[in-house]
Tab-separated table of C-alpha atoms in Angstrom:
chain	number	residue	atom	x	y	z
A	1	UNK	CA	-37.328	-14.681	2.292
A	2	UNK	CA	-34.977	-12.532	0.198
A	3	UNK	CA	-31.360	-12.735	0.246
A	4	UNK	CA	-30.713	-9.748	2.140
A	5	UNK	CA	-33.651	-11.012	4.951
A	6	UNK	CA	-31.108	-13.970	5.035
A	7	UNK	CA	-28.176	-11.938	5.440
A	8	UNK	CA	-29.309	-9.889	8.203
A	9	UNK	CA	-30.529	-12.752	10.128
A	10	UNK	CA	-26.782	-14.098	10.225
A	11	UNK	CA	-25.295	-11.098	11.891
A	12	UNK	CA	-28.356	-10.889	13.903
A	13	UNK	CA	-26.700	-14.376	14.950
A	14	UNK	CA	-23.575	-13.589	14.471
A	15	UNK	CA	-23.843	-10.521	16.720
A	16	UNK	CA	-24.261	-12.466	19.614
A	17	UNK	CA	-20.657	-13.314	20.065
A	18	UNK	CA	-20.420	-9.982	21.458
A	19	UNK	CA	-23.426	-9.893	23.898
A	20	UNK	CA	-21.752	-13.458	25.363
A	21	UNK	CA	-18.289	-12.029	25.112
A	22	UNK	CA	-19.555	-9.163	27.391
A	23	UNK	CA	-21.451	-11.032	29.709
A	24	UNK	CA	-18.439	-13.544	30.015
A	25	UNK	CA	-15.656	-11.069	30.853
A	26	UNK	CA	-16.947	-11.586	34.565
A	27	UNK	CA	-17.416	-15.031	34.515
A	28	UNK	CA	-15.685	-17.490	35.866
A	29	UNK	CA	-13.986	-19.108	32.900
A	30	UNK	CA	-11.504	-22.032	32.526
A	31	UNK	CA	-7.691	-22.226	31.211
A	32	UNK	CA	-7.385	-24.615	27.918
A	33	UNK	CA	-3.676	-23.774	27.445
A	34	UNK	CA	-1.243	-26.521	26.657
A	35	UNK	CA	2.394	-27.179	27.107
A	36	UNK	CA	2.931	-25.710	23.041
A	37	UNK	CA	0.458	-22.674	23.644
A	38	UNK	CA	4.061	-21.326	25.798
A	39	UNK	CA	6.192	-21.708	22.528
A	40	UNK	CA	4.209	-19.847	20.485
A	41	UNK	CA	5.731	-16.273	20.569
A	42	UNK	CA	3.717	-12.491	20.551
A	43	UNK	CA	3.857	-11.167	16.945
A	44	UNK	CA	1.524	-8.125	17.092
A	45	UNK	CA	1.946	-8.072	13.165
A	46	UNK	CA	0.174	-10.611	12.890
A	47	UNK	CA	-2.907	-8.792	13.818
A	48	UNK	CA	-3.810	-7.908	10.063
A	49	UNK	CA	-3.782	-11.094	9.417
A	50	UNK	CA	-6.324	-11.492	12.026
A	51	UNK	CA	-8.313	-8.490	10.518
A	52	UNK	CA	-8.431	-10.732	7.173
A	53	UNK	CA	-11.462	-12.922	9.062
A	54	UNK	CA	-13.979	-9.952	8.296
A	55	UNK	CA	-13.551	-10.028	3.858
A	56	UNK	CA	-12.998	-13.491	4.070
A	57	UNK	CA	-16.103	-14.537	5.698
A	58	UNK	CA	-18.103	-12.254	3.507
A	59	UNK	CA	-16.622	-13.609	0.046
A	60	UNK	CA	-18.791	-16.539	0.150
A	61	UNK	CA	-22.163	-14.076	0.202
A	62	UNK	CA	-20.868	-12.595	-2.378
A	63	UNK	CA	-19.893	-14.975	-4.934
A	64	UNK	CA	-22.680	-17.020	-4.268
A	65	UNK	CA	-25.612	-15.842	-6.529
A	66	UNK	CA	-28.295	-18.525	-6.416
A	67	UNK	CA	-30.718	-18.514	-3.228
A	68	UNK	CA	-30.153	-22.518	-2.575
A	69	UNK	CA	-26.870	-22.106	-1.817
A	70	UNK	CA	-27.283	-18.791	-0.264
A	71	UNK	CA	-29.599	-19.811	2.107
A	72	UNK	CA	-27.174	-22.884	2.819
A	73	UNK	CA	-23.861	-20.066	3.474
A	74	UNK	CA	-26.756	-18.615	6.030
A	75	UNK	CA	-27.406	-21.756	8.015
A	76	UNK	CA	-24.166	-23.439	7.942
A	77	UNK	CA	-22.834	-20.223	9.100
A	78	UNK	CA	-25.696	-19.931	11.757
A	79	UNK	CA	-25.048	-23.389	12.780
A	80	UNK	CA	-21.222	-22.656	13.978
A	81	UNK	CA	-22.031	-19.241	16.034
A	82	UNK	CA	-25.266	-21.288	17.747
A	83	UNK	CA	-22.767	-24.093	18.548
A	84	UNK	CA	-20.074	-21.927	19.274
A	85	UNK	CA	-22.031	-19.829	21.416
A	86	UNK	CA	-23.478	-23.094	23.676
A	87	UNK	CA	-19.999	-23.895	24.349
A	88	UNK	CA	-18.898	-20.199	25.268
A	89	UNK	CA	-21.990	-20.325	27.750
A	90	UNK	CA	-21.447	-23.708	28.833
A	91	UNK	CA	-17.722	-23.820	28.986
A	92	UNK	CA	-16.640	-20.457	29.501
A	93	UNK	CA	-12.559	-20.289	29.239
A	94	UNK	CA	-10.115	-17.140	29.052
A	95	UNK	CA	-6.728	-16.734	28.041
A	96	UNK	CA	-4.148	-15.309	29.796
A	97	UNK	CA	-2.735	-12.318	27.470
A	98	UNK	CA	1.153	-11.623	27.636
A	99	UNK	CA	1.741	-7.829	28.246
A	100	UNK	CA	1.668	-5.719	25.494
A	101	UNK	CA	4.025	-2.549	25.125
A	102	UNK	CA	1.914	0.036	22.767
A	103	UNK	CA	5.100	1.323	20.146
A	104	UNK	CA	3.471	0.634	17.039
A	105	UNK	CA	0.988	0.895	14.422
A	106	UNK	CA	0.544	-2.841	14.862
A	107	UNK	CA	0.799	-2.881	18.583
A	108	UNK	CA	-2.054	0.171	18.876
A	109	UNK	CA	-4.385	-2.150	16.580
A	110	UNK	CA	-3.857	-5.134	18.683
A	111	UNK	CA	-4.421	-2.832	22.103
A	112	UNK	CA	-7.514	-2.223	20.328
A	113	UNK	CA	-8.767	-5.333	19.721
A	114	UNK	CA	-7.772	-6.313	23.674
A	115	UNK	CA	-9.907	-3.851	24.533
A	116	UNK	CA	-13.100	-4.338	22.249
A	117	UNK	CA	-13.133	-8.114	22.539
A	118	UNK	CA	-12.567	-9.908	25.784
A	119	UNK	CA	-9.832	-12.603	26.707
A	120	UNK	CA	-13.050	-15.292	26.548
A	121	UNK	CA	-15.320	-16.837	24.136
A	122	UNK	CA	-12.373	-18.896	23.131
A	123	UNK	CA	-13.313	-22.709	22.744
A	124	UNK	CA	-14.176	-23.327	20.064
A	125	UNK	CA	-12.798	-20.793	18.038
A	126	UNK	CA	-15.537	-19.239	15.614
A	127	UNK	CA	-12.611	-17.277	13.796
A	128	UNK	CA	-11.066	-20.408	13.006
A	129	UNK	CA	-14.537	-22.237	12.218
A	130	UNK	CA	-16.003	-19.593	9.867
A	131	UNK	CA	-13.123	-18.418	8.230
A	132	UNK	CA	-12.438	-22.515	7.542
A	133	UNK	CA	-15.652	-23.004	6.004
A	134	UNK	CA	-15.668	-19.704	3.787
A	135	UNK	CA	-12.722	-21.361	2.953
A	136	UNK	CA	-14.385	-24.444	1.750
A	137	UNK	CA	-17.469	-22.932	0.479
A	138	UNK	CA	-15.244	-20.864	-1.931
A	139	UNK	CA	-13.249	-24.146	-2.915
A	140	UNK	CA	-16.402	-25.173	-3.928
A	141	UNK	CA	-17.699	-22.293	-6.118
A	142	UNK	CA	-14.659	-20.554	-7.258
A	143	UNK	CA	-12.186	-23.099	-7.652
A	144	UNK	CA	-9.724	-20.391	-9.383
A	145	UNK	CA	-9.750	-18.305	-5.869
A	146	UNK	CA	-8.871	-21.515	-4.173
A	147	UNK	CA	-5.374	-20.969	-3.278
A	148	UNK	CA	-5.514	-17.118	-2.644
A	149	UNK	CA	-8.258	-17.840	-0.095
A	150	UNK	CA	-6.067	-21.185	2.069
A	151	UNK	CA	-3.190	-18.957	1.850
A	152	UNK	CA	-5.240	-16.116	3.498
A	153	UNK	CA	-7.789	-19.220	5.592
A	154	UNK	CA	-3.654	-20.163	6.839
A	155	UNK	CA	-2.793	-16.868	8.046
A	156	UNK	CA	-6.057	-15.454	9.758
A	157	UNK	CA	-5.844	-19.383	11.626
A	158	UNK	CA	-2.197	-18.828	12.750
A	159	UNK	CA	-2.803	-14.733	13.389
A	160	UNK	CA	-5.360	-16.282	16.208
A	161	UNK	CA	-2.072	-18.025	17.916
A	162	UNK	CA	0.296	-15.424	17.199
A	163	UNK	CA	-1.638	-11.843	18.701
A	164	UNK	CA	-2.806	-14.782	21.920
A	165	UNK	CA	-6.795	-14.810	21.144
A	166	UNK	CA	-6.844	-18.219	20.962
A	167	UNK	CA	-4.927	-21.233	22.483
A	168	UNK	CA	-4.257	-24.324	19.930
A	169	UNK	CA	-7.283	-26.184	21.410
A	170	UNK	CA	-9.621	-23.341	20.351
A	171	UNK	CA	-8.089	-23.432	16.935
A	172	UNK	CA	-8.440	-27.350	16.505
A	173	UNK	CA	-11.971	-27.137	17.785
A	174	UNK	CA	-13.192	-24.952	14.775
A	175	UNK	CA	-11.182	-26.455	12.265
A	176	UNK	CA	-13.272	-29.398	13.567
A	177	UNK	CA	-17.097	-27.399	14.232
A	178	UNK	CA	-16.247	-25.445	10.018
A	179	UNK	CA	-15.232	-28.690	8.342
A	180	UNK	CA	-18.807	-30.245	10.210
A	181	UNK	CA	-21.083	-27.245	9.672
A	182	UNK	CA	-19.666	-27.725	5.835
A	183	UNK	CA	-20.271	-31.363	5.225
A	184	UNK	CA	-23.504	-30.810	6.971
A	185	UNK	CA	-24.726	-28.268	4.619
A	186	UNK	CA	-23.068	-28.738	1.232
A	187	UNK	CA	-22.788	-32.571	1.498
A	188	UNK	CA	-22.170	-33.310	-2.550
């Protein structure tokens, strides 16, 4: 199968997120908020931080040029969306959004998101997991790009916390489900 047959089967995959995230807006869906989720504050800026998940998942399909490893970006990849999605099935939990007053660029883009993706599909979080393991992918590969990308892996992680996608469980959980999927596929 060619590289592109490859890459079209992960966001065939990856896709799915939003079928579940759809289906789960109805559900009944639990609460996985701690104590310290109330102390992190609503920073709508931090929403293009949030955006940065998108390149940053991407870099590692594009810097990687040989099919072995390409393939291995595919199904590690694959493997934290099929995961992912059991759990959102399986566990179904929703966060409780604060109320957000629309008077800015960043507040409009954040409304946005609220309205395209659902307050569930939270546990574990696949923004955290993938952008994680792009992160260590490209550790791996392009060692000079290494500090660039945790700096960016940092922010997109934190942006989850600070716009209120996520609650600090979700974020643990794929910092835990990207550092497996990576040692599972690129074991040294």
């Amino acid at each position: 199968m060619s590289k592109l047959k490859y890459f079209i089967l992960f966001l065939v995959m990856w896709s799915t997120y939003f079928f579940i995230n759809y289906t789960n807006a109805t559900r009944q869906a639990f609460n996985l908020s701690i104590s310290l989720d109330n102390l992190i504050p609503l920073i709508p800026e931090f929403i293009f931080f949030y955006i940065l998940y998108f390149p940053l998942i991407l870099i590692p399909f594009l810097i990687i040029k040989d099919n072995k490893n390409f393939l291995k970006i595919v199904k590690a990849n694959i493997f934290i969306i099929v995961i992912s999605d059991l759990f959102f099935i399986l566990l179904p939990a929703r966060i409780i959004r604060p109320e957000l007053i629309v008077d800015n660029f960043s507040s409009y883009i954040l409304n946005l998101i609220y309205v395209l993706d659902k307050p569930v599909n939270l546990f574990p979080s696949l923004h955290v997991s993938m952008t994680f393991l792009a992160f260590l992918i490209i550790s791996k590969f392009k060692k000079d790009l290494r500090i660039i990308i945790l700096i960016a892996f940092i922010l997109s992680a934190l942006s989850t916390l600070f716009i209120k996608q996520h609650y600090l469980l979700d974020t643990l959980a794929g910092l835990v489900l990207g550092f497996i999927s990576y040692k599972i596929y690129f074991k040294k």
